[in-house]
Structures are given as C-alpha cells and as structure tokens.
Amino acid sequence: MSHKKRVDPIRLLWLFAGSLIINTGISFIWPLTTIYIHNYLHETLTVAGIVLFINSAFTMLGNAIGGWLFDNWHPYQTILLGVTTATISTFALVIFHGWPAYPILLVTLGIGNGIVVTGLNSTATLIKSRSTSYVFNALYFTQNLGLVFGSLMVGYILPFGITYIFLLAFIMFFIFNIVVAVEYRNLNQAPRQTFQTTTGTKKKPKLSHNSLLTISSILICVFVSWVAYEQWNSNISSYMLSLHMSVKDYSLLWTLNAILIVFVQPLLTYFDTWLSSHLHGRLYLGFSLFGLAFLLLVGAQHYLIFALSMGLLTIGEIFAFPAVSTFVNDHAPVTEKGKFQGIVQAITSAGRAFGPLIGALIIDYSSFQILFIFCTGIILVSVLGFGIVNKITKKDD
C-alpha cells in the first residue's frame, strides 16, 4: 500500500484551528480595552486612546520581528516564541490587571500576538496542497469566526468579573501553545528555496523595482482602508449616539458584519480558482466598495443607511483584505515570504493605530460629513494609484 507523500509542513486543519483559537483568545481582550480603562480603571478616554495607539505600535513591532525571524531563524521556534509570550502575558493579566500593570502587559501581549499572526500568515505561504489564495481566504474566515466567538462570549462572562475574561484568554493561548508544540514541529523541515550564483555561493534574490512599486501601492490601499475602518471602531459610535441611536443599535451592526463574513467568505473560497485568475479585479472591486460605503454615511440620519453602509463595507472587506496577502506573496522574493507577510500585518496595525487619531482631528476641526468624504476620497485615490502602477509595471515587464 503506497502512502501519499506529505507536501505540507503542517496539516491545514491545524493552521486554521490555530487561527481560530488565537483570534478567539485575543478578542476577549481588545474590544474591552477602552471600556476597561475608562469604566473600571477610571482613566480618561484620551489615556485609553494613547494605550490603544501604543499597543498597535508594539503589535507592529511584533509583526516585523515575526516576519524577520520566520525567514532568518526557524519558523516553528518563531511561532512558539510568539504564543509563549502571549500566554505568559495573559496569565500575568489574570493576577495583575490594575494600573499600570494592565497597559504594560498589553504591550508584551501585543508583541507576542504580532509575532503569532505574522507566523501563521507566513506558514500559509509554505502550504503546497492548496492555492495560496484558498489558504488566505480560509485563514481570514477562521480569524473572523474567532472574533465572533470571543465577542459573543465576552458579553455573557463579563458580568461575573473581568478576571474571568483574562482567565479565558489565557486558556485559549495555553491551548494554542500545546497545539504549536505538538503539530507545528515540522515547519522547520519545509523546503526553503535558495538561489546560487555560478560560483556556488548562496545569493538572495533581489526584489525587482516593479515588484517594489506594486507591493508599495497595494500597501498604501491597506493603510488608508484601515485608517477609514477604524472610524467604525471609534468615532462612528459617537456619531450614532448623537443621532439618538443606542449602543445596542451600534453593536448590532458588528453582528451584521460578522454574519456576512461567516456566510459570504466561504462562497469566495468556493470560487477561489476563478477569483485567483482575476486577482487585480478582485482588489479593485473590494477596495472601491469599501471606500464607497463611507459615502453612504454623508447625511445619513436613519439606521437603515448605517446598516447598508456596514453591509457594503463588509462585502468590500471580504473581497479585498484576504486577496492582499495573496497579491503580496505572489510578488515577494521566495526567501522573504515571511518578511513581506509581516509588513502586511504591520501596515494593518499602523492603520489601526493612526485611524482614531486622524478621525478625531478631522471631526474636531470640521465635521463627521467631511470625515466620511475624506475616507471615501483617500481609498478611491489609493485604488486609482494602484491601478496606474499596475498598468505602468505591466508595460515595463
């Protein structure tokens, strides 16, 4: 009886399970940060904003460290380092969650989480049994499913006390630590392509000028989209409350977001072959829908308009965001796949860090309407720039 040769360094099931576990664990903590700092620790909203900004900055650092270590050290040890850092941080949060222990431990958790997320995305580039596009689509699905599970559970567990929230997060990270230790060991055996000169010495392939241009242009789209997206996490809630809508109305929109992702994302995965051959079109459509969603909010007075905007935003997100990782992977040198997945995650973290700050400044000096026009404008201009760069680089090839 012949055994089929195993082509993947780890089973896909464990890559997706890892993404689900880690994102469930992290969603016990991030959504609560502002509420916990302001309502429980009695610090100002400005202080909460600064803590979120610093946390995003250190998550970016984790993304960069994770990408570099994945390429230049050992993939298995890199992910293990990240998840161990996150596990120790959440265990410490169970015991020490006062001020200033809480924001300090958020920093170490951010670094650990940044390393893990980049490690998982970098691992996706080593999978050979399925197309890279399929793997990134499925990873995006499990990531959002984890956020749905975590966010739903927080509402039921928080009344029992914040300690139980941190304990649950620790349990999730601890489970993932065991999964990594047992199932990710073969990562280091994944074939790593090297290039050799005629003299036999190893030589790293250089990123071509065209590839650098195209990757930079798509990363600009990612950054401005996350700056805009963060308005939903921060400033749009205040706008809805000023229109006499409730916090429950606002949170229901995130339920709509989650439902759409959970039901529509698998459809995209089903049509993966066709979408992979139309990757540029998928990115243009996704980011354009994402940008136009904010235009709906200009002059919005009724709840239905906010729901339509969230629906359009989510469809755009489903098309664009998973495709970015595939696009960057296609253009990155084979010896630096981890580094470039780290850059994608770092740019995402940067957009999340600057988004609330940029939005608040625009609202303070003008209005919410100008903010929504600004969000649509920066996204559509970035998509146009991405399209122009693609045309130029194709001509040069």
Coordinates of C-alpha atoms in Angstrom, one line a residue, residues 89 115 126-127 184 228 299 337 342 350:
S89 CA 1.2 37.9 29.3
I115 CA 4.7 37.5 16.0
L126 CA 4.5 27.2 2.7
I127 CA 1.3 25.3 2.0
Y184 CA 3.9 22.7 14.2
A228 CA -11.1 54.5 7.5
G299 CA -26.1 63.0 5.5
K337 CA 7.9 35.5 2.2
G342 CA 5.0 40.7 8.4
A350 CA -0.3 51.1 11.6

